[in-house]
XYZ file of C-alpha atoms in Angstrom:
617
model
C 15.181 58.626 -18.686
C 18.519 58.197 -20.311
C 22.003 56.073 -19.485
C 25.224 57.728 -18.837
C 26.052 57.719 -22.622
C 23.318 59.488 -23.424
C 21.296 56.703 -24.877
C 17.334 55.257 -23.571
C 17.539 53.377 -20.399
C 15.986 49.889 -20.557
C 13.727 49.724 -17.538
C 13.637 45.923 -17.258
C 17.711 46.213 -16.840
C 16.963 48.688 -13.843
C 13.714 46.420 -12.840
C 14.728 44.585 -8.914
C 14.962 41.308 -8.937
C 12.542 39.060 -7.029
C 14.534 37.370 -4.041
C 13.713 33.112 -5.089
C 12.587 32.125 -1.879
C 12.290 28.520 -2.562
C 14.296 26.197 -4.756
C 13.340 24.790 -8.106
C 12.701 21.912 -6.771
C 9.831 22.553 -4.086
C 8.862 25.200 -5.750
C 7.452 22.695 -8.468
C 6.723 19.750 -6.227
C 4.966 22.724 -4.040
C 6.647 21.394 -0.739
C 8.319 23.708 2.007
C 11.816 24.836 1.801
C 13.934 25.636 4.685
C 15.861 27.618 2.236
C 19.504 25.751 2.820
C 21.779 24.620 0.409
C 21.429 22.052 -0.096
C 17.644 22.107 1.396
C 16.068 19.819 3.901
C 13.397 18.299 1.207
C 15.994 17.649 -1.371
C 17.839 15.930 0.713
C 15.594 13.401 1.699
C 14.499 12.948 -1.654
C 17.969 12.293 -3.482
C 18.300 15.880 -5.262
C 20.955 17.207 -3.179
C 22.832 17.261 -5.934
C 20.860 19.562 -8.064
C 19.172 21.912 -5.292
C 19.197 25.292 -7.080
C 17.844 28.461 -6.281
C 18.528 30.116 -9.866
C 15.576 31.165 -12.007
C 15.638 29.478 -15.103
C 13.308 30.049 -18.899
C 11.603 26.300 -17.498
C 10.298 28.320 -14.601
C 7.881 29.979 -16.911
C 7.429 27.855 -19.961
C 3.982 26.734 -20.158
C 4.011 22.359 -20.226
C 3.309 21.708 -24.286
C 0.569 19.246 -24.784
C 1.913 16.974 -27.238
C -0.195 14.040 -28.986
C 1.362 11.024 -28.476
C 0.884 7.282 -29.722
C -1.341 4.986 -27.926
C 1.729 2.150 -26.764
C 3.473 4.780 -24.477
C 6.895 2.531 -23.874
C 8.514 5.725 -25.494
C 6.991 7.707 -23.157
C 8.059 5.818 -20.076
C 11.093 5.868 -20.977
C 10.882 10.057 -19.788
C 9.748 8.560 -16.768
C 12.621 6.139 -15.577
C 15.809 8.207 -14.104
C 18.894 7.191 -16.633
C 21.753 5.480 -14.994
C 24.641 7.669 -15.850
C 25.270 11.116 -16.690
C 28.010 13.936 -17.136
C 26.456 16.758 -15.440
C 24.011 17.305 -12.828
C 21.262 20.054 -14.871
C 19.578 22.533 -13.028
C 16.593 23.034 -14.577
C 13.671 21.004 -12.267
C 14.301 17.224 -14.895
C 13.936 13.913 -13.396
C 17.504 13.793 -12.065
C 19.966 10.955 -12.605
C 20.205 9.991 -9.004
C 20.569 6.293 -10.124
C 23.402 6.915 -12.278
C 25.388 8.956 -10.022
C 24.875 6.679 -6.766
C 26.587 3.328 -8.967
C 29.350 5.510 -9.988
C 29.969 6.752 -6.723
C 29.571 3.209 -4.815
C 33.096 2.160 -5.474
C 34.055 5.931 -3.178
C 31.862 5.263 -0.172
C 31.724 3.952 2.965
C 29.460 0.726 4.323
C 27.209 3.987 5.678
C 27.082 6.422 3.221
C 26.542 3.194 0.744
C 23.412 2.229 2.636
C 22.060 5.783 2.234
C 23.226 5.968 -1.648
C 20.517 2.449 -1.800
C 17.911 4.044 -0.173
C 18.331 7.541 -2.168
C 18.400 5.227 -5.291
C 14.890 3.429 -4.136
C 13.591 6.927 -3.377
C 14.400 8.018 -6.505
C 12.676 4.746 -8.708
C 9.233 5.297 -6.261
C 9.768 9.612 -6.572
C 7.262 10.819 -9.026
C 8.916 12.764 -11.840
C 8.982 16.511 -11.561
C 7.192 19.257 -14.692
C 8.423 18.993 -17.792
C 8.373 15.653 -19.167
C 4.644 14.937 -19.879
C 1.500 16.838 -18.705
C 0.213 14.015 -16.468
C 3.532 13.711 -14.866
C 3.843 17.096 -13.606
C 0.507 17.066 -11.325
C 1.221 15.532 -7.562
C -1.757 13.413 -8.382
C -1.800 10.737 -5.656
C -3.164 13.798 -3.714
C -6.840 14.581 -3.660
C -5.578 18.210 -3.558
C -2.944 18.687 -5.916
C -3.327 21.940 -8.372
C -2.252 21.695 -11.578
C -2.612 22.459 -15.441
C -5.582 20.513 -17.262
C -4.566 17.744 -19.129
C -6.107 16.566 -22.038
C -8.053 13.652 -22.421
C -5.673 12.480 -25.565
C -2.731 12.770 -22.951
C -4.573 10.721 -20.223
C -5.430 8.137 -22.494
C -1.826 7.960 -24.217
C -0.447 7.233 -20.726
C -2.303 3.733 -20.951
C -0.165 0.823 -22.293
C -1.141 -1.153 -25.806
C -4.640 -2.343 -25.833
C -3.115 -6.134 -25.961
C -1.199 -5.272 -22.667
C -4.748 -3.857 -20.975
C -6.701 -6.636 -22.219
C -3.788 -9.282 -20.622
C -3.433 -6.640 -17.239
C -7.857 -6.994 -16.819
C -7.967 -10.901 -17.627
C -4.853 -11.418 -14.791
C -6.916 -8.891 -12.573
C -10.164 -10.943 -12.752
C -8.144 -14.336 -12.418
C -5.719 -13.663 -9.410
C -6.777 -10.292 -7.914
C -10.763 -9.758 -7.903
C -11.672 -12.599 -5.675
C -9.737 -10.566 -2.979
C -11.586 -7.705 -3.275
C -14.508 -8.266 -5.894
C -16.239 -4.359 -5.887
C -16.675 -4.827 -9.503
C -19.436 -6.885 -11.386
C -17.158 -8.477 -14.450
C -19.597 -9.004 -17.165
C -20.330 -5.478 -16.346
C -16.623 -3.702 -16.298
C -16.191 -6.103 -19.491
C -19.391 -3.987 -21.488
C -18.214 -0.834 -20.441
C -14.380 -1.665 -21.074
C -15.552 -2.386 -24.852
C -17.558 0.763 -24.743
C -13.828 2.402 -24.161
C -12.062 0.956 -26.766
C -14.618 1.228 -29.349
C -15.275 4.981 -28.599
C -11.959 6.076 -25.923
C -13.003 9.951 -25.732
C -16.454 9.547 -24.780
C -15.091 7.824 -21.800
C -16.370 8.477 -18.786
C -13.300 10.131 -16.540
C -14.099 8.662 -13.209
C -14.512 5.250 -14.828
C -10.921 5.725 -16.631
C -9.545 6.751 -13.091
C -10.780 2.784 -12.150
C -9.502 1.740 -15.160
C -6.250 3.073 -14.540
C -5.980 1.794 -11.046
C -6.571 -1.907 -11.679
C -4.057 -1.501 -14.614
C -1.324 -0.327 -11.920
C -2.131 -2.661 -8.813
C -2.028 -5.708 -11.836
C 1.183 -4.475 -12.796
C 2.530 -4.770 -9.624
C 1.436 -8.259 -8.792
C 2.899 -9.824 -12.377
C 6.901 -10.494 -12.683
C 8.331 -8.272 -14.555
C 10.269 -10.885 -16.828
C 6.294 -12.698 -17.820
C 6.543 -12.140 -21.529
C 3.054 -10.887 -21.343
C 4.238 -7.589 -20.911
C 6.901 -7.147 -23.679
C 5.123 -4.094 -24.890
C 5.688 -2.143 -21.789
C 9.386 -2.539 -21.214
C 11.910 -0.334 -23.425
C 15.813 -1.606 -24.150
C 17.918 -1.349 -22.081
C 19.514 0.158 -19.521
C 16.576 0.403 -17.597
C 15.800 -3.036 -14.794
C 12.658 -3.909 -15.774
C 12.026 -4.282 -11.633
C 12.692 -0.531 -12.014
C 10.413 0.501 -14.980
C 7.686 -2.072 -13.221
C 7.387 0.082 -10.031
C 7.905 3.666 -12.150
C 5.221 3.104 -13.913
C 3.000 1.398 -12.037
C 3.059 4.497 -9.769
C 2.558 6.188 -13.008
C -0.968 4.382 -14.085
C -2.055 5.448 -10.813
C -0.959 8.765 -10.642
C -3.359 9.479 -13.934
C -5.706 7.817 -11.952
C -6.156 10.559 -9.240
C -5.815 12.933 -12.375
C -8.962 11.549 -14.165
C -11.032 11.800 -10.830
C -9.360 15.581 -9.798
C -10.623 16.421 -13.849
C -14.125 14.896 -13.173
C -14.322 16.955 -9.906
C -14.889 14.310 -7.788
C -15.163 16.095 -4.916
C -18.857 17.592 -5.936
C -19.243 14.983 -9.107
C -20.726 11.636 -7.199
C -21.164 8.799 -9.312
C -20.798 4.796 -8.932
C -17.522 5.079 -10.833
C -16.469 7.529 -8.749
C -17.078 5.230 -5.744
C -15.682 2.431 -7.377
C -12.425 4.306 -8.805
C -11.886 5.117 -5.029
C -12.370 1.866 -3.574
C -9.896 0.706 -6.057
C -7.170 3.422 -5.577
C -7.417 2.774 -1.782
C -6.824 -0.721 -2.174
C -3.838 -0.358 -4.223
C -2.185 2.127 -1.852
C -2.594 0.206 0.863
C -0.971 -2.842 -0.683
C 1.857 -0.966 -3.080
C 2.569 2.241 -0.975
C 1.217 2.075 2.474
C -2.144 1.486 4.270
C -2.042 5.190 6.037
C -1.697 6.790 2.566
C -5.114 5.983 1.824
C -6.786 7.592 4.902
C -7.480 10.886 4.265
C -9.350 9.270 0.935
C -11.232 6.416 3.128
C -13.218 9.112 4.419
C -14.150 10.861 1.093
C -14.978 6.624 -0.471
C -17.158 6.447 2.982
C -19.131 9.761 2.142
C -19.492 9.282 -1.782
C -21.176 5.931 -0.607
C -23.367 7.388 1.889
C -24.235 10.241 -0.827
C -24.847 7.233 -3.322
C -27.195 5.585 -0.992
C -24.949 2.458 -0.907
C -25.635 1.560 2.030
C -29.748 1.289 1.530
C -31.768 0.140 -1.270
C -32.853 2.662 -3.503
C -36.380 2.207 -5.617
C -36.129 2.182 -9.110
C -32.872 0.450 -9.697
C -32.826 -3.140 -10.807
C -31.023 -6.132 -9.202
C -27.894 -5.890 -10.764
C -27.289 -2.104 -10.099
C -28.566 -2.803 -6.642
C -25.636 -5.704 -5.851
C -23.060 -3.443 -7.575
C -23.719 -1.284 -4.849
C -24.013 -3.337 -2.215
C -20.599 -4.468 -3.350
C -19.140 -1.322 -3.303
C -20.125 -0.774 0.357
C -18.508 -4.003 1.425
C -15.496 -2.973 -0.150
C -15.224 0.305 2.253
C -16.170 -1.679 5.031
C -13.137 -4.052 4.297
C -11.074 -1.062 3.466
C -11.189 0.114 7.018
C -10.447 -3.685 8.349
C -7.041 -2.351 7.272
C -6.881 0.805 9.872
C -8.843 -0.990 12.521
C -6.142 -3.411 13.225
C -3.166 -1.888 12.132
C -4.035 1.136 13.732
C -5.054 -0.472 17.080
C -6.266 3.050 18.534
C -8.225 3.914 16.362
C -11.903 2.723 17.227
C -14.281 2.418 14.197
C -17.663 0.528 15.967
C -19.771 3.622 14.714
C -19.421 1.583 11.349
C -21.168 -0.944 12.922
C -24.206 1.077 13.519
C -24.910 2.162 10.050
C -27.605 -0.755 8.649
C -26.687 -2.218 5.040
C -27.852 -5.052 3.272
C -24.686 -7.125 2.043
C -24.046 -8.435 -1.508
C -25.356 -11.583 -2.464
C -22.911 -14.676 -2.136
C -22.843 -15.707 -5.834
C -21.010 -15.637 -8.530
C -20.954 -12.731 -11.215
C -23.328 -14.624 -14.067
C -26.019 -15.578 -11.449
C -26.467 -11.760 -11.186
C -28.518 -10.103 -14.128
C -30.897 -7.559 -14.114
C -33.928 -9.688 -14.016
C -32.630 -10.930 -10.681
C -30.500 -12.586 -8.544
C -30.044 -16.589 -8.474
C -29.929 -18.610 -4.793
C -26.720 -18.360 -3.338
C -24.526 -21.542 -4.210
C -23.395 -24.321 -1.091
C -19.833 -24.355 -2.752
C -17.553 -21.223 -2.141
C -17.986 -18.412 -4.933
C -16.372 -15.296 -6.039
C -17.997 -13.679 -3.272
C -16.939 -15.828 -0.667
C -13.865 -14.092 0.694
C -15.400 -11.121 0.500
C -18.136 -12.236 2.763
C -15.950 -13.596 5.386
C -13.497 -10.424 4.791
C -16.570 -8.496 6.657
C -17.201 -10.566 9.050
C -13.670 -10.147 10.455
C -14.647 -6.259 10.204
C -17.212 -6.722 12.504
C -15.524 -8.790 14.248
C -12.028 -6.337 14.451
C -13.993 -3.528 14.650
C -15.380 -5.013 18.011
C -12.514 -6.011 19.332
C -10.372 -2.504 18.599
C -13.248 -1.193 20.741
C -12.522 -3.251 23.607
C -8.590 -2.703 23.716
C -9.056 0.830 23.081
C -11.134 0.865 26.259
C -10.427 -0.494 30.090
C -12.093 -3.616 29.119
C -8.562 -4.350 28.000
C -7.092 -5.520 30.713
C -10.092 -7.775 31.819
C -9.712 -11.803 31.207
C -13.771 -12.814 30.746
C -13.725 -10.535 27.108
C -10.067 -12.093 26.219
C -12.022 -15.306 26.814
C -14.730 -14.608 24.547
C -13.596 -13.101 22.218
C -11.088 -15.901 21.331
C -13.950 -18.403 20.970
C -15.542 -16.030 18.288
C -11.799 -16.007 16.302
C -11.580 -19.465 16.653
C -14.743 -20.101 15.376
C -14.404 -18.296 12.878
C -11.406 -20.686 11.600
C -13.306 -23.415 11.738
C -15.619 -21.953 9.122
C -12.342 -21.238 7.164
C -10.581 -24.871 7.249
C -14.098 -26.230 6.252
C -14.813 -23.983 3.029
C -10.990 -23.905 1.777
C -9.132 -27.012 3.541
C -9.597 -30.859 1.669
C -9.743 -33.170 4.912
C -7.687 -30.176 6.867
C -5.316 -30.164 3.636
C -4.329 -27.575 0.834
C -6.996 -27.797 -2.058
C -4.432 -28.183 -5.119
C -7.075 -27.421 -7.355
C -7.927 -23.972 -7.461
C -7.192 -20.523 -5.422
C -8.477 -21.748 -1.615
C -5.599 -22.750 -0.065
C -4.309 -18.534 -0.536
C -7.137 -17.318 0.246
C -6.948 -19.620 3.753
C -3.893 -18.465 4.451
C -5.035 -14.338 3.550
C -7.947 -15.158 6.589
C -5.226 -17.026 8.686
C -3.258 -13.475 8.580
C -6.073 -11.486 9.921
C -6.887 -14.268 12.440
C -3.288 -13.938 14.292
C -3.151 -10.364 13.942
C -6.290 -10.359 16.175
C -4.501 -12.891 18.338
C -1.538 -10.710 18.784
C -3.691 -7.610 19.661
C -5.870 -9.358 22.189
C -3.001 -10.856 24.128
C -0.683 -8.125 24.605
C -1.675 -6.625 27.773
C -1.560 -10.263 29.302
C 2.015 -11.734 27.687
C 4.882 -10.485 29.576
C 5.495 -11.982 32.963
C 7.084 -8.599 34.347
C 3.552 -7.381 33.872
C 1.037 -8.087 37.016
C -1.721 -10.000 34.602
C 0.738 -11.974 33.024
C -1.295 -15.350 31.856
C 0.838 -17.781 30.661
C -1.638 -18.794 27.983
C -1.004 -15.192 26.741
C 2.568 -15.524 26.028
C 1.875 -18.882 24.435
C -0.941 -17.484 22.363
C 1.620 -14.612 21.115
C 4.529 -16.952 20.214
C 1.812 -19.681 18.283
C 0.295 -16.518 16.478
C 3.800 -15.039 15.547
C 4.806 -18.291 14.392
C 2.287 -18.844 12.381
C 2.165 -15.687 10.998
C 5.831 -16.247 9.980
C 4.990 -18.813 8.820
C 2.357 -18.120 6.529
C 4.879 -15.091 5.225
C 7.675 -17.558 4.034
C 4.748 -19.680 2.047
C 3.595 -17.032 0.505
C 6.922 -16.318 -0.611
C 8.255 -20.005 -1.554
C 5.332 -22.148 -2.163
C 4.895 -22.365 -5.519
C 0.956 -22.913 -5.640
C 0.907 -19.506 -3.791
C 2.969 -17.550 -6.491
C 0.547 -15.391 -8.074
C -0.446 -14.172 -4.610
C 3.154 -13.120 -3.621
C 2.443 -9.479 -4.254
C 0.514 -9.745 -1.222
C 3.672 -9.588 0.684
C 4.931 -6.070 -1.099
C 2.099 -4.491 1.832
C -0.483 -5.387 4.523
C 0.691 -9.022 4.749
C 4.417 -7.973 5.390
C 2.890 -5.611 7.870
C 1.693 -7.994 9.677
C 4.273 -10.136 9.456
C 6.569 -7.182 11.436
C 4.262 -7.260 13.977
C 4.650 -10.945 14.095
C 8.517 -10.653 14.327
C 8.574 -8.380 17.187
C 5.913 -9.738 19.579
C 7.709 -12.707 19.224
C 11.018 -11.069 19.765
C 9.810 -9.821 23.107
C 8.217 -13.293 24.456
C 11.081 -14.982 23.609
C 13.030 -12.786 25.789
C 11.029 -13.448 28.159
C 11.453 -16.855 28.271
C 13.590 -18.981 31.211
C 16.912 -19.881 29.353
C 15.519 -23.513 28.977
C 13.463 -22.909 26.253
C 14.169 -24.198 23.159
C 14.394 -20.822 20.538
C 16.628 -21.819 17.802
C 13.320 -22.425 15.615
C 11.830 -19.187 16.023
C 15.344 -17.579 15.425
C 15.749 -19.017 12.465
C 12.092 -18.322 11.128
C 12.845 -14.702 12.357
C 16.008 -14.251 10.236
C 15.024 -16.255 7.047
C 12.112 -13.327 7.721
C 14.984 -10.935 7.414
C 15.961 -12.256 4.122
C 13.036 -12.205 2.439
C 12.222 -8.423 3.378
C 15.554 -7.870 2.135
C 14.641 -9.742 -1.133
C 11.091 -8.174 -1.398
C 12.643 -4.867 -0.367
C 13.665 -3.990 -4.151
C 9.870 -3.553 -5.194
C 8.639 -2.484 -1.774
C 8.947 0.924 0.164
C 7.255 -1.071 3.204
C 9.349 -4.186 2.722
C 12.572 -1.646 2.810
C 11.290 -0.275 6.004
C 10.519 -3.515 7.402
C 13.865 -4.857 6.942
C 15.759 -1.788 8.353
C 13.602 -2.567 11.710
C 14.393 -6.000 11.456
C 17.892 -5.431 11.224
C 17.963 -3.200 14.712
C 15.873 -6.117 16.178
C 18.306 -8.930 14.903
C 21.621 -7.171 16.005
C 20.265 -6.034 19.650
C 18.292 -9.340 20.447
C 19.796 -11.991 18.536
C 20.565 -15.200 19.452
C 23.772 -14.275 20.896
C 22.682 -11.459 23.052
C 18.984 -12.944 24.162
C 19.362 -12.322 27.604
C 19.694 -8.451 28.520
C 21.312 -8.521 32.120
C 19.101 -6.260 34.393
C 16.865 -4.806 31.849
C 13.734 -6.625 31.490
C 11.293 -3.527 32.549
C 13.650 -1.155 30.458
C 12.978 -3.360 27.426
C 9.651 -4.212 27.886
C 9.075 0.102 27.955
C 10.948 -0.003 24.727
C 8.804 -3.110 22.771
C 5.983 -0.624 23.539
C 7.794 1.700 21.656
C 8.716 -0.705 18.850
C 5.191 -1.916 18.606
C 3.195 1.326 17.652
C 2.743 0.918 14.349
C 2.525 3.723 13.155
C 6.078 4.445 13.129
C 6.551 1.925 10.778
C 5.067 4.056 7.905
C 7.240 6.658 7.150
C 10.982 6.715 7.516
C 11.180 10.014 8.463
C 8.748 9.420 11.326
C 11.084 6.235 12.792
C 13.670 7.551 15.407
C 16.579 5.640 13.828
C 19.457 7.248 16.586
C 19.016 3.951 19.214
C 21.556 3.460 21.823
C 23.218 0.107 22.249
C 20.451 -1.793 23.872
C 17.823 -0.473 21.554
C 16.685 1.689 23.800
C 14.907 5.326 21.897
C 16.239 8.359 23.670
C 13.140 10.531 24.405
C 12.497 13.443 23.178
């Protein structure tokens, strides 16, 4: 065929152009667009900005595998948004949200600045999009994200300095593993060697663990300890900032290693242990919900394993490193049990399994196992930890039922918490007193959380005197539990003997500690104007403050304190006393109080009328 002039006709030039049905955006992030401009998803996410729906040469450049050194602060740098820029690209780049939100504070309203903060936040915890490095391309904390292979060099060059890993594994087995001690340490200490003496015979599920503890540690050290000068780069970048980024990061090659080991059909120990461990740091770094759809897999790997039975042929030591591991899931779904409080897991209780021994990690060998010790060990708050899972898990059967409402189970079941204290003031309390010596005293208060959670579940039904089983033991119950809950919250926070355990407060604890502030919101409302509330005011907004403060390196914190704000201007201390709408509000606390709206922002019905009241739907 020829042109008008006579000459050959290009075909391509005549070829119809494909209509781009999504934007650049979710097509690379693989998310639904509603195919506005700007769209839905990049609005929520910060991009707004840069939405495009033009092809570009990035669309269909294969990602270049690069070697790169083994200290990857260069690298991270790719990784942390810049803070200013002259033009908004439109090729699918980690976007300078930052940058553009401080340059635009000084034009915006008290609104439009409160969004700007949490677009900013969204954009620090946002995972990068394709482009900058292979790992960082993959939406890897899913179980089913598709993606290009990556290399093992790459996976490995994501990992900081080996002087930063050895100082992020020593702080892990110090401050963190007593919490939730899965791993044998003499053990993950020969095969950690193993690594660094020979990295690329690694094996990948075992990296994915590796990777894991690397970003939970990160996130439980201040960023200004001088132990991790190797990981920050020069400024511009807040080192809060880089902390979370790549923290995220670390476990974001974590899901890769186990998606590249197939872990779906591949079923080893490291497997079950690089679950356990990505589960836990979810649920205290992202949220607890995130880690759901992966409880399940963790709970059939083990089963597969024969975890939860003692298989012949396998010697003491591998035999408690299992047993281990299954105590770990169990403890894992402590989490959904009673945060979720409709969600009834007793068919957990009905599966047989021999717990770990309660010892410490060099009385275990392979030759055999030495007789537990009378003083607490490193398995101590692990044991206890599934005792309250038997314990929850029993009592989230009984309020998911009609039992509920009864006062004989209320009754006994409160004798079995209680108990259950007692054992905790006599292995962790001096004479009823904080033990200055060591670690007890935190992990105390840790069981003290999950004690008046419990509390607070239990006594609902019975706390309101509106309600026709009001028991005024009930509302007492809820207001002691709250408090102490509070309470336990702002040590955490201030006390400094409890200061390497404030990362506990970036998820479950803080959780909690919501829960806390509004079951104690609504029982103080409920009380006759006689009683004496300033205290619990007071607790409740220095609670405001310190989500607000913990907010900066915590997407639940963040949340947290947007509720609390609602709850603090509605029911303050000036406006306590709603005239004529005690049954409307106590419909609304029922509202406030499923938790599960507390997870996601987009989930939470933000558009409340003046009384806090949630229009219906």
């Amino acid at each position: 065929m020829t042109s008008a002039n006579g000459g050959r006709a290009n075909p391509a030039s005549h070829r119809r152009k494909r209509k781009v049905l999504s934007c650049e955006h979710c097509r690379y992030s693989k998310l639904g667009c509603d195919r506005e401009q700007p769209c839905g998803a990049c609005t929520r996410r910060g991009y707004a900005s840069s939405c495009s729906f033009l092809t570009t040469s990035v669309a269909t450049t294969s990602i270049n595998l690069q070697p790169r050194t083994l200290n990857p602060s260069s690298n991270l740098s790719s990784n942390v948004p810049p803070r200013s820029t002259s033009t908004a690209p439109s090729t699918p780049s980690r976007q300078p949200v930052i940058g553009c939100l401080e340059n635009r504070a000084e034009r915006l309203g008290p609104d439009e600045i409160q969004d700007s903060q949490d677009n900013r936040w969204e954009a620090a915890l946002q995972r990068p999009f394709p482009g900058h490095d292979p790992v960082a391309g993959i939406d890897t904390l899913s179980p089913f994200s598709i993606g290009p292979s990556v290399s093992l060099r790459d996976i490995i060059n994501v990992l900081p300095s080996k002087t930063t890993c050895d100082c992020l594994i020593s702080h892990f087995f110090n401050h963190i593993s007593a919490l939730f001690p899965i791993l044998h340490g003499p053990t993950f200490q020969k095969q950690y060697v193993a690594f660094m003496q020979q990295p690329y015979k690694v094996d990948l599920s075992w990296l994915a663990l590796l990777f894991s503890m690397c970003s939970l540690t990160l996130n439980t050290m201040e960023p200004s300890d001088p132990r991790l000068v190797d990981i920050w780069p020069t400024e511009p970048y807040s080192k809060e900032q880089v902390a979370v980024t790549f923290s995220r990061r670390l476990q974001q090659t974590a899901m890769v290693c186990l998606l590249q080991d197939q872990f779906f059909i591949r079923h080893k120990l490291s497997t079950f242990e690089a679950l356990l461990m990505v589960i836990y740091n979810l649920s205290h770094n992202e949220s607890v919900d995130q880690g759901w759809a992966l409880l399940g897999m963790a709970l059939n790997i083990g089963i597969a394993l024969r975890c939860n039975v003692d298989s012949q042929g396998l010697d003491p030591l591998e035999t408690d490193r299992r047993r281990r591991c299954w105590a770990g899931i169990l403890t894992l779904h402590t989490y959904q049990a009673i945060l979720f409080r409709d969600i009834d897991m007793s068919f957990l209780l009905d599966i047989k399994a021999t717990m770990p021994a309660d010892v410490n990690d060099a009385d275990i060998t392979q030759e055999g196992i030495s007789r537990p010790s009378s003083s607490p060990t490193q398995m101590s708050v692990m044991m206890f930890k599934v005792r309250i899972f038997r314990i929850c898990t029993e009592i989230c059967h009984h309020i998911s039922g009609p039992s509920r409402l009864e006062v004989e189970p209320l009754k006994k079941y409160d004798a079995i918490i209680a108990e259950e204290q007692r054992r905790w003031d006599t292995t962790y309390l001096m004479d009823g007193a904080p033990n200055i010596l060591d670690s007890s005293y935190a992990y105390w208060c840790i069981l003290q959380t999950y004690a008046h959670q419990l509390y607070l579940l239990l006594h609902r039904p019975f706390r309101h005197s509106q309600s026709s089983r009001f028991l005024a033991s009930s509302r007492e119950r809820c207001i002691t539990s709250s408090a102490g809950l509070l309470d336990i919250h702002r040590q955490i926070y201030e006390v400094p003997l409890l200061r390497p355990y404030l990362w506990l407060l970036r998820g479950v604890t803080s959780l909690k500690a919501l829960h806390a502030a509004v079951a104690l919101n609504s029982c103080l409302l409920d009380m006759p104007p006689s009683f004496e509330s300033s205290s619990y005011r007071e607790a409740l907004n220095k609670l405001l403050l310190r989500m607000e403060s913990l907010s900066h390196r915590s997407a639940i914190c963040l949340k947290a304190h947007r509720i609390l704000l609602q709850l603090q201007t509605q029911f303050g201390a000036d406006n306590q006393q709603l005239p004529n709408s005690e049954p409307q509000f106590e419909s609304r606390i029922e509202d406030w109080t499923d938790i599960r709206e507390w997870f996601g922002a987009d989930l939470f019905n933000w558009n409340l009328d003046s009384v806090g009241n949630i229009p219906a739907v």
